[in-house]
PDB file of C-alpha atoms in Angstrom:
ATOM      1  CA  MET A1098      16.296 -27.264  32.973  1.00 43.00           C
ATOM      2  CA  GLN A1099      16.596 -29.975  30.343  1.00 44.00           C
ATOM      3  CA  PHE A1100      13.696 -30.835  28.026  1.00 42.00           C
ATOM      4  CA  ASN A1101      13.310 -34.373  29.453  1.00 41.00           C
ATOM      5  CA  THR A1102      13.236 -32.984  32.988  1.00 45.00           C
ATOM      6  CA  LEU A1103      10.500 -30.533  31.927  1.00 47.00           C
ATOM      7  CA  CYS A1104       8.445 -33.392  30.493  1.00 43.00           C
ATOM      8  CA  LEU A1105       8.775 -35.353  33.713  1.00 42.00           C
ATOM      9  CA  THR A1106       7.963 -32.294  35.843  1.00 44.00           C
ATOM     10  CA  LEU A1107       4.771 -31.577  33.933  1.00 44.00           C
ATOM     11  CA  ALA A1108       3.748 -35.229  33.745  1.00 45.00           C
ATOM     12  CA  ALA A1109       4.244 -35.672  37.496  1.00 44.00           C
ATOM     13  CA  ALA A1110       2.387 -32.487  38.364  1.00 44.00           C
ATOM     14  CA  PHE A1111      -0.509 -33.404  36.094  1.00 42.00           C
ATOM     15  CA  ALA A1112      -0.680 -37.028  37.237  1.00 44.00           C
ATOM     16  CA  VAL A1113      -1.782 -35.901  40.691  1.00 40.00           C
ATOM     17  CA  GLY A1114      -4.866 -34.181  39.255  1.00 42.00           C
ATOM     18  CA  ALA A1115      -5.518 -36.823  36.606  1.00 42.00           C
ATOM     19  CA  SER A1116      -5.503 -39.671  39.117  1.00 41.00           C
ATOM     20  CA  ALA A1117      -8.738 -38.360  40.579  1.00 41.00           C
ATOM     21  CA  GLY A1118     -10.615 -38.766  37.283  1.00 43.00           C
ATOM     22  CA  ALA A1119     -11.126 -42.373  36.235  1.00 43.00           C
ATOM     23  CA  GLN A1120     -11.105 -43.302  32.560  1.00 55.00           C
ATOM     24  CA  ALA A1121      -9.234 -40.237  31.402  1.00 63.00           C
ATOM     25  CA  GLY A1122      -6.165 -40.044  29.226  1.00 82.00           C
ATOM     26  CA  VAL A1123      -3.403 -37.484  29.348  1.00 89.00           C
ATOM     27  CA  ILE A1124      -1.892 -35.848  26.270  1.00 84.00           C
ATOM     28  CA  THR A1125       1.379 -34.018  26.880  1.00 87.00           C
ATOM     29  CA  THR A1126       2.851 -31.902  24.082  1.00 82.00           C
ATOM     30  CA  PHE A1127       5.813 -29.517  23.990  1.00 82.00           C
ATOM     31  CA  ALA A1128       6.647 -26.742  21.519  1.00 78.00           C
ATOM     32  CA  ASN A1129       9.769 -26.373  19.436  1.00 72.00           C
ATOM     33  CA  VAL A1130      11.832 -23.728  21.171  1.00 74.00           C
ATOM     34  CA  PRO A1131      13.844 -21.624  22.046  1.00 90.00           C
ATOM     35  CA  VAL A1132      12.175 -18.391  21.060  1.00 89.00           C
ATOM     36  CA  GLU A1133      13.933 -15.102  21.755  1.00 86.00           C
ATOM     37  CA  ILE A1134      11.936 -12.552  23.768  1.00 86.00           C
ATOM     38  CA  CYS A1135      13.053  -9.234  22.354  1.00 78.00           C
ATOM     39  CA  ASP A1136      13.007  -6.116  24.513  1.00 82.00           C
ATOM     40  CA  THR A1137       9.608  -4.340  24.554  1.00 81.00           C
ATOM     41  CA  CYS A1138       7.918  -6.633  22.053  1.00 86.00           C
ATOM     42  CA  SER A1139       5.469  -9.530  21.849  1.00 91.00           C
ATOM     43  CA  VAL A1140       6.499 -13.031  20.762  1.00 91.00           C
ATOM     44  CA  SER A1141       4.535 -16.220  20.300  1.00 92.00           C
ATOM     45  CA  SER A1142       5.304 -19.913  20.159  1.00 93.00           C
ATOM     46  CA  THR A1143       2.781 -22.394  18.786  1.00 94.00           C
ATOM     47  CA  LEU A1144       2.491 -26.124  19.301  1.00 93.00           C
ATOM     48  CA  ASN A1145       0.112 -28.439  17.499  1.00 93.00           C
ATOM     49  CA  VAL A1146      -1.798 -31.268  19.132  1.00 93.00           C
ATOM     50  CA  GLY A1147      -2.652 -33.999  16.647  1.00 92.00           C
ATOM     51  CA  SER A1148      -5.042 -35.938  18.903  1.00 90.00           C
ATOM     52  CA  HIS A1149      -8.732 -35.271  19.420  1.00 93.00           C
ATOM     53  CA  GLY A1150     -10.645 -35.250  22.684  1.00 93.00           C
ATOM     54  CA  ARG A1151     -12.836 -32.892  24.692  1.00 95.00           C
ATOM     55  CA  LEU A1152     -10.786 -31.260  27.424  1.00 95.00           C
ATOM     56  CA  LEU A1153     -11.526 -32.249  31.003  1.00 95.00           C
ATOM     57  CA  ASP A1154      -8.524 -30.342  32.381  1.00 96.00           C
ATOM     58  CA  VAL A1155      -5.391 -28.652  31.052  1.00 96.00           C
ATOM     59  CA  ASP A1156      -2.153 -27.461  32.637  1.00 97.00           C
ATOM     60  CA  ALA A1157       0.618 -25.393  31.057  1.00 96.00           C
ATOM     61  CA  LEU A1158       4.336 -25.531  31.789  1.00 94.00           C
ATOM     62  CA  VAL A1159       6.697 -22.708  30.952  1.00 94.00           C
ATOM     63  CA  ASP A1160      10.434 -22.405  31.260  1.00 94.00           C
ATOM     64  CA  ILE A1161      11.467 -18.799  30.557  1.00 91.00           C
ATOM     65  CA  THR A1162      14.759 -17.038  31.148  1.00 90.00           C
ATOM     66  CA  HIS A1163      14.282 -13.297  31.679  1.00 86.00           C
ATOM     67  CA  GLY A1164      16.046 -10.839  33.956  1.00 79.00           C
ATOM     68  CA  TRP A1165      12.895  -9.116  35.205  1.00 78.00           C
ATOM     69  CA  ASP A1166       9.686 -11.190  35.347  1.00 77.00           C
ATOM     70  CA  ALA A1167       7.655  -8.130  36.313  1.00 78.00           C
ATOM     71  CA  ASP A1168       8.099  -6.968  32.685  1.00 86.00           C
ATOM     72  CA  LEU A1169       6.314 -10.033  31.291  1.00 89.00           C
ATOM     73  CA  VAL A1170       2.711 -10.828  30.401  1.00 94.00           C
ATOM     74  CA  LEU A1171       2.082 -14.513  29.577  1.00 94.00           C
ATOM     75  CA  SER A1172      -1.081 -15.845  27.938  1.00 97.00           C
ATOM     76  CA  LEU A1173      -2.223 -19.128  26.400  1.00 97.00           C
ATOM     77  CA  SER A1174      -4.627 -19.280  23.437  1.00 97.00           C
ATOM     78  CA  HIS A1175      -6.565 -22.083  21.747  1.00 97.00           C
ATOM     79  CA  GLU A1176      -9.708 -22.149  19.578  1.00 94.00           C
ATOM     80  CA  GLY A1177     -10.434 -18.431  20.042  1.00 96.00           C
ATOM     81  CA  VAL A1178     -10.048 -18.544  23.845  1.00 97.00           C
ATOM     82  CA  THR A1179      -7.194 -16.689  25.564  1.00 97.00           C
ATOM     83  CA  VAL A1180      -6.276 -17.200  29.218  1.00 98.00           C
ATOM     84  CA  LEU A1181      -3.998 -14.820  31.120  1.00 96.00           C
ATOM     85  CA  LEU A1182      -1.378 -16.938  32.889  1.00 96.00           C
ATOM     86  CA  SER A1183       0.686 -14.186  34.499  1.00 91.00           C
ATOM     87  CA  ASN A1184       0.509 -10.390  34.218  1.00 91.00           C
ATOM     88  CA  ARG A1185       3.679  -8.580  35.266  1.00 85.00           C
ATOM     89  CA  GLN A1186       4.318 -10.715  38.332  1.00 78.00           C
ATOM     90  CA  GLY A1187       7.708 -11.228  39.932  1.00 71.00           C
ATOM     91  CA  GLY A1188       8.128  -8.511  42.479  1.00 66.00           C
ATOM     92  CA  SER A1189      11.167  -6.277  42.436  1.00 62.00           C
ATOM     93  CA  GLY A1190      14.056  -7.970  40.713  1.00 66.00           C
ATOM     94  CA  GLY A1191      12.676 -11.488  40.340  1.00 75.00           C
ATOM     95  CA  ALA A1192      13.921 -13.429  37.344  1.00 81.00           C
ATOM     96  CA  ASN A1193      12.815 -16.538  35.465  1.00 85.00           C
ATOM     97  CA  TYR A1194      10.019 -19.038  35.252  1.00 88.00           C
ATOM     98  CA  THR A1195      11.854 -22.314  35.876  1.00 91.00           C
ATOM     99  CA  GLY A1196       9.708 -25.424  35.520  1.00 93.00           C
ATOM    100  CA  THR A1197       6.602 -23.368  36.263  1.00 94.00           C
ATOM    101  CA  VAL A1198       3.342 -25.318  36.025  1.00 96.00           C
ATOM    102  CA  PHE A1199       0.145 -23.310  35.667  1.00 96.00           C
ATOM    103  CA  ASP A1200      -2.586 -25.451  37.208  1.00 98.00           C
ATOM    104  CA  ASP A1201      -6.063 -24.352  38.317  1.00 97.00           C
ATOM    105  CA  GLN A1202      -5.791 -26.727  41.293  1.00 96.00           C
ATOM    106  CA  ALA A1203      -2.438 -25.352  42.549  1.00 96.00           C
ATOM    107  CA  TYR A1204      -2.343 -24.145  46.141  1.00 94.00           C
ATOM    108  CA  THR A1205      -0.678 -20.783  45.418  1.00 91.00           C
ATOM    109  CA  GLY A1206      -1.782 -18.207  42.859  1.00 91.00           C
ATOM    110  CA  ILE A1207       0.928 -16.705  40.667  1.00 88.00           C
ATOM    111  CA  ASP A1208      -0.378 -13.308  41.792  1.00 87.00           C
ATOM    112  CA  ALA A1209      -0.281 -14.125  45.526  1.00 81.00           C
ATOM    113  CA  GLY A1210       1.542 -11.445  47.465  1.00 72.00           C
ATOM    114  CA  TYR A1211       3.978 -14.026  48.838  1.00 70.00           C
ATOM    115  CA  ALA A1212       4.820 -15.742  45.520  1.00 70.00           C
ATOM    116  CA  TYR A1213       8.086 -14.400  44.099  1.00 75.00           C
ATOM    117  CA  ALA A1214      10.284 -15.152  41.120  1.00 75.00           C
ATOM    118  CA  PRO A1215      11.978 -17.298  40.195  1.00 84.00           C
ATOM    119  CA  TYR A1216       8.740 -19.227  39.904  1.00 87.00           C
ATOM    120  CA  THR A1217       9.371 -22.953  40.305  1.00 90.00           C
ATOM    121  CA  GLY A1218       6.583 -25.452  40.925  1.00 93.00           C
ATOM    122  CA  SER A1219       2.814 -25.212  40.495  1.00 95.00           C
ATOM    123  CA  PHE A1220       0.833 -21.965  40.547  1.00 94.00           C
ATOM    124  CA  ARG A1221      -2.750 -21.015  39.751  1.00 96.00           C
ATOM    125  CA  PRO A1222      -2.810 -18.745  36.693  1.00 97.00           C
ATOM    126  CA  GLN A1223      -4.369 -15.287  36.925  1.00 96.00           C
ATOM    127  CA  GLU A1224      -7.291 -16.486  34.798  1.00 97.00           C
ATOM    128  CA  ALA A1225      -8.604 -20.033  35.009  1.00 97.00           C
ATOM    129  CA  LEU A1226      -7.473 -22.583  32.443  1.00 97.00           C
ATOM    130  CA  ALA A1227     -10.962 -24.058  32.926  1.00 97.00           C
ATOM    131  CA  ALA A1228     -11.983 -21.706  30.102  1.00 98.00           C
ATOM    132  CA  PHE A1229     -10.669 -24.429  27.757  1.00 97.00           C
ATOM    133  CA  ILE A1230     -12.763 -27.250  29.280  1.00 96.00           C
ATOM    134  CA  GLY A1231     -15.098 -28.773  26.709  1.00 95.00           C
ATOM    135  CA  HIS A1232     -13.007 -27.635  23.742  1.00 96.00           C
ATOM    136  CA  ASP A1233     -11.311 -30.172  21.483  1.00 96.00           C
ATOM    137  CA  VAL A1234      -7.627 -30.448  22.417  1.00 94.00           C
ATOM    138  CA  PHE A1235      -6.808 -30.844  18.709  1.00 95.00           C
ATOM    139  CA  GLY A1236      -5.082 -28.004  16.885  1.00 95.00           C
ATOM    140  CA  ASP A1237      -2.825 -25.076  17.621  1.00 95.00           C
ATOM    141  CA  TRP A1238      -2.037 -23.830  21.119  1.00 96.00           C
ATOM    142  CA  THR A1239      -0.158 -20.534  21.353  1.00 96.00           C
ATOM    143  CA  LEU A1240       1.882 -19.118  24.205  1.00 96.00           C
ATOM    144  CA  THR A1241       2.294 -15.358  23.885  1.00 95.00           C
ATOM    145  CA  VAL A1242       4.866 -13.461  25.943  1.00 93.00           C
ATOM    146  CA  VAL A1243       4.880  -9.662  26.000  1.00 94.00           C
ATOM    147  CA  ASP A1244       7.934  -7.833  27.352  1.00 88.00           C
ATOM    148  CA  SER A1245       6.348  -4.547  28.392  1.00 75.00           C
ATOM    149  CA  GLU A1246       9.402  -2.665  29.720  1.00 79.00           C
ATOM    150  CA  ALA A1247      12.767  -1.702  28.240  1.00 74.00           C
ATOM    151  CA  GLY A1248      16.097  -2.819  29.595  1.00 77.00           C
ATOM    152  CA  ASP A1249      16.301  -6.580  29.194  1.00 83.00           C
ATOM    153  CA  ALA A1250      15.368  -9.468  26.949  1.00 83.00           C
ATOM    154  CA  GLY A1251      14.980 -13.205  27.448  1.00 88.00           C
ATOM    155  CA  THR A1252      14.081 -16.565  25.992  1.00 88.00           C
ATOM    156  CA  ILE A1253      11.182 -18.992  26.013  1.00 92.00           C
ATOM    157  CA  ASP A1254      13.343 -22.046  26.728  1.00 94.00           C
ATOM    158  CA  ALA A1255      10.545 -24.629  26.765  1.00 94.00           C
ATOM    159  CA  TRP A1256       6.792 -24.797  27.183  1.00 94.00           C
ATOM    160  CA  GLY A1257       3.988 -27.246  26.750  1.00 95.00           C
ATOM    161  CA  ILE A1258       0.566 -28.397  27.799  1.00 94.00           C
ATOM    162  CA  SER A1259      -0.744 -31.479  29.495  1.00 94.00           C
ATOM    163  CA  ALA A1260      -4.387 -32.129  28.725  1.00 94.00           C
ATOM    164  CA  GLU A1261      -6.763 -34.590  30.333  1.00 94.00           C
ATOM    165  CA  VAL A1262      -9.281 -36.006  27.859  1.00 93.00           C
ATOM    166  CA  PRO A1263     -11.678 -38.982  28.004  1.00 90.00           C
ATOM    167  CA  GLU A1264     -10.088 -42.295  27.062  1.00 78.00           C
ATOM    168  CA  PRO A1265     -11.209 -43.395  23.595  1.00 65.00           C
ATOM    169  CA  ALA A1266     -12.181 -46.796  25.058  1.00 46.00           C
ATOM    170  CA  SER A1267     -14.460 -45.183  27.650  1.00 45.00           C
ATOM    171  CA  LEU A1268     -16.085 -43.093  24.907  1.00 45.00           C
ATOM    172  CA  ALA A1269     -16.711 -46.229  22.875  1.00 43.00           C
ATOM    173  CA  LEU A1270     -18.257 -47.955  25.889  1.00 40.00           C
ATOM    174  CA  PHE A1271     -20.437 -44.924  26.499  1.00 42.00           C
ATOM    175  CA  GLY A1272     -21.567 -45.036  22.860  1.00 44.00           C
ATOM    176  CA  VAL A1273     -22.376 -48.744  23.063  1.00 42.00           C
ATOM    177  CA  ALA A1274     -24.292 -48.204  26.301  1.00 43.00           C
ATOM    178  CA  ALA A1275     -26.241 -45.306  24.775  1.00 43.00           C
ATOM    179  CA  LEU A1276     -27.158 -47.426  21.745  1.00 45.00           C
ATOM    180  CA  GLY A1277     -28.285 -50.228  24.043  1.00 46.00           C
ATOM    181  CA  LEU A1278     -30.521 -47.889  26.029  1.00 43.00           C
ATOM    182  CA  GLY A1279     -32.027 -46.530  22.818  1.00 46.00           C
ATOM    183  CA  ALA A1280     -32.712 -50.050  21.504  1.00 45.00           C
ATOM    184  CA  ALA A1281     -34.271 -51.092  24.808  1.00 45.00           C
ATOM    185  CA  ARG A1282     -36.619 -48.098  24.739  1.00 47.00           C
ATOM    186  CA  ARG A1283     -37.734 -48.840  21.168  1.00 49.00           C
ATOM    187  CA  ARG A1284     -38.716 -52.411  22.090  1.00 48.00           C
ATOM    188  CA  ARG A1285     -41.158 -51.316  24.790  1.00 51.00           C
TER     189      ARG A1285
END
C-alpha cells in the first residue's frame, strides 16, 4: 500500500469518529519507515508530533509485512503509557497487517475469534487507546513490534496516528467565556 493511500485510509477512518465531536481538530502524523523486523527480536519506530492539544481520541494505523502475524506483539507508547494493540494474533498462517486501523470504536476486536490475517480495515486493539485520552499529543509516539518466534522476519512498512484534539479557536473561546464569567461574578 502506498504512503498516500495509507494517509487517506487513516484520515477517512478517523473522520467518521471525529465528525461526531464538534469543534475538534485532527492531527495525522506518519513515521519515517521502513523498519526491518528481525527474527526473534524487538524493534521500534518513533514519530514526533509537533503540535499541542489534549487528546480526545486517537487511532493508530499500521502497515506491516510479515509471514506469520501470530509471531508478532504490537504496542504503542506515549508519555509513559503503553497500549497493547495486538498480541500474537493472526491464526494459523495469517500474514500481514495491510492498512490496519486500530480504533476503540471499531466493530471487530483484533482478538475476535473470527478476525484473521491479513488484517485490513478497522479493529479494536487488545487494550483501549483511550488510555491516552487527556494526555498532550505533543512529543514522541513509539510503535514497538516484537517477533517472538523464529523462522521469519518482516518490515514495518508504514505507521502513524490520527489524534482528535480541541480546536485552538474553541479553546480560546472557552477561555474568553471563562474570563467573562469570572468578571461577572466579581461585580456582584
